[in-house]
XYZ file of N, CA, C and O in Angstrom:
192
model
N 14.950 5.872 -51.243
C 14.305 6.058 -49.963
C 13.009 5.242 -49.879
O 12.770 4.560 -48.897
N 12.189 5.332 -50.896
C 10.957 4.540 -50.901
C 11.272 3.054 -50.842
O 10.560 2.292 -50.182
N 12.346 2.689 -51.516
C 12.728 1.283 -51.534
C 13.017 0.769 -50.118
O 12.618 -0.340 -49.756
N 13.684 1.594 -49.310
C 13.989 1.220 -47.929
C 12.704 1.101 -47.102
O 12.568 0.174 -46.304
N 11.788 2.043 -47.309
C 10.512 2.003 -46.592
C 9.733 0.739 -46.944
O 9.121 0.109 -46.079
N 9.767 0.380 -48.228
C 9.079 -0.832 -48.682
C 9.666 -2.064 -48.001
O 8.937 -2.922 -47.509
N 10.972 -2.126 -47.957
C 11.641 -3.279 -47.320
C 11.297 -3.380 -45.834
O 11.009 -4.477 -45.341
N 11.317 -2.244 -45.140
C 10.996 -2.248 -43.710
C 9.556 -2.679 -43.470
O 9.273 -3.484 -42.571
N 8.652 -2.147 -44.279
C 7.240 -2.476 -44.107
C 6.978 -3.934 -44.475
O 6.175 -4.609 -43.831
N 7.674 -4.440 -45.483
C 7.538 -5.850 -45.863
C 7.980 -6.746 -44.712
O 7.339 -7.751 -44.403
N 9.077 -6.358 -44.054
C 9.552 -7.124 -42.905
C 8.527 -7.115 -41.770
O 8.285 -8.146 -41.135
N 7.926 -5.942 -41.524
C 6.890 -5.844 -40.491
C 5.700 -6.740 -40.822
O 5.159 -7.424 -39.956
N 5.299 -6.717 -42.091
C 4.175 -7.543 -42.526
C 4.491 -9.022 -42.354
O 3.679 -9.786 -41.817
N 5.666 -9.430 -42.779
C 6.060 -10.832 -42.635
C 6.075 -11.258 -41.174
O 5.612 -12.346 -40.829
N 6.606 -10.403 -40.305
C 6.646 -10.718 -38.872
C 5.230 -10.823 -38.307
O 4.938 -11.701 -37.500
N 4.363 -9.937 -38.756
C 2.970 -9.959 -38.319
C 2.316 -11.299 -38.668
O 1.606 -11.893 -37.857
N 2.585 -11.765 -39.873
C 2.021 -13.043 -40.321
C 2.619 -14.198 -39.521
O 1.904 -15.084 -39.040
N 3.945 -14.179 -39.376
C 4.628 -15.247 -38.643
C 4.173 -15.331 -37.187
O 4.025 -16.420 -36.634
N 3.960 -14.162 -36.564
C 3.572 -14.122 -35.156
C 2.081 -14.378 -34.949
O 1.623 -14.466 -33.810
N 1.329 -14.457 -36.043
C -0.103 -14.708 -35.931
C -0.856 -13.546 -35.305
O -1.829 -13.750 -34.582
N -0.395 -12.334 -35.593
C -1.066 -11.159 -35.042
C -2.487 -11.061 -35.585
O -2.844 -11.711 -36.559
N -3.256 -10.211 -34.935
C -4.641 -9.995 -35.337
C -4.713 -9.649 -36.823
O -3.875 -8.917 -37.344
N -5.738 -10.154 -37.482
C -5.902 -9.961 -38.917
C -5.949 -8.484 -39.291
O -5.416 -8.082 -40.332
N -6.560 -7.665 -38.464
C -6.694 -6.241 -38.793
C -5.326 -5.554 -38.879
O -5.126 -4.672 -39.714
N -4.396 -5.988 -38.059
C -3.040 -5.425 -38.096
C -2.337 -5.862 -39.381
O -1.734 -5.048 -40.089
N -2.431 -7.137 -39.689
C -1.816 -7.672 -40.900
C -2.409 -7.010 -42.137
O -1.690 -6.622 -43.059
N -3.712 -6.833 -42.143
C -4.388 -6.208 -43.279
C -3.932 -4.761 -43.449
O -3.630 -4.324 -44.563
N -3.856 -4.026 -42.349
C -3.427 -2.621 -42.391
C -2.016 -2.515 -42.965
O -1.738 -1.662 -43.824
N -1.112 -3.374 -42.512
C 0.257 -3.366 -43.018
C 0.292 -3.701 -44.506
O 1.047 -3.097 -45.279
N -0.532 -4.641 -44.906
C -0.595 -5.039 -46.312
C -1.065 -3.886 -47.199
O -0.508 -3.642 -48.266
N -2.083 -3.176 -46.752
C -2.595 -2.036 -47.512
C -1.533 -0.941 -47.601
O -1.312 -0.362 -48.672
N -0.863 -0.664 -46.504
C 0.198 0.344 -46.509
C 1.316 -0.045 -47.476
O 1.843 0.793 -48.213
N 1.664 -1.315 -47.476
C 2.709 -1.797 -48.372
C 2.276 -1.651 -49.831
O 3.057 -1.199 -50.671
N 1.045 -2.014 -50.130
C 0.527 -1.864 -51.493
C 0.605 -0.413 -51.947
O 0.987 -0.125 -53.088
N 0.253 0.511 -51.066
C 0.281 1.938 -51.409
C 1.706 2.420 -51.666
O 1.953 3.186 -52.601
N 2.646 1.962 -50.851
C 4.042 2.351 -51.052
C 4.586 1.797 -52.368
O 5.308 2.486 -53.092
N 4.241 0.564 -52.677
C 4.697 -0.050 -53.922
C 4.118 0.703 -55.120
O 4.834 0.977 -56.093
N 2.846 1.053 -55.055
C 2.220 1.817 -56.135
C 2.916 3.165 -56.303
O 3.183 3.606 -57.429
N 3.222 3.814 -55.186
C 3.912 5.110 -55.224
C 5.304 4.940 -55.839
O 5.747 5.772 -56.646
N 5.989 3.876 -55.476
C 7.322 3.599 -56.003
C 7.284 3.467 -57.527
O 8.080 4.085 -58.240
N 6.340 2.673 -58.038
C 6.257 2.476 -59.479
C 5.801 3.739 -60.207
O 6.242 4.006 -61.325
N 4.959 4.519 -59.574
C 4.512 5.770 -60.176
C 5.700 6.723 -60.334
O 5.884 7.345 -61.381
N 6.520 6.834 -59.295
C 7.693 7.695 -59.363
C 8.729 7.167 -60.355
O 9.365 7.928 -61.061
N 8.861 5.855 -60.400
C 9.803 5.242 -61.336
C 9.375 5.508 -62.776
O 10.196 5.802 -63.627
N 8.078 5.439 -63.017
C 7.551 5.671 -64.352
C 7.772 7.130 -64.771
O 8.090 7.414 -65.915
N 7.607 8.064 -63.838
C 7.826 9.484 -64.130
C 9.280 9.753 -64.511
O 9.559 10.590 -65.353
N 10.205 9.057 -63.872
C 11.627 9.309 -64.120
C 12.102 8.707 -65.445
O 13.151 9.078 -65.951
N 11.326 7.797 -66.002
C 11.723 7.179 -67.286
C 11.143 7.937 -68.388
O 10.881 8.528 -69.079
């Protein structure tokens, strides 16, 4: 599930960059993506 969220958010971030959206939007998406990735690895580490 987290993996799907990461993929969707990555796509949003890429589109934001491609469309030249305001930096604050791109930055917000980037921070959200970083947090999801950190959460993903934290959960993965717990399961191992």
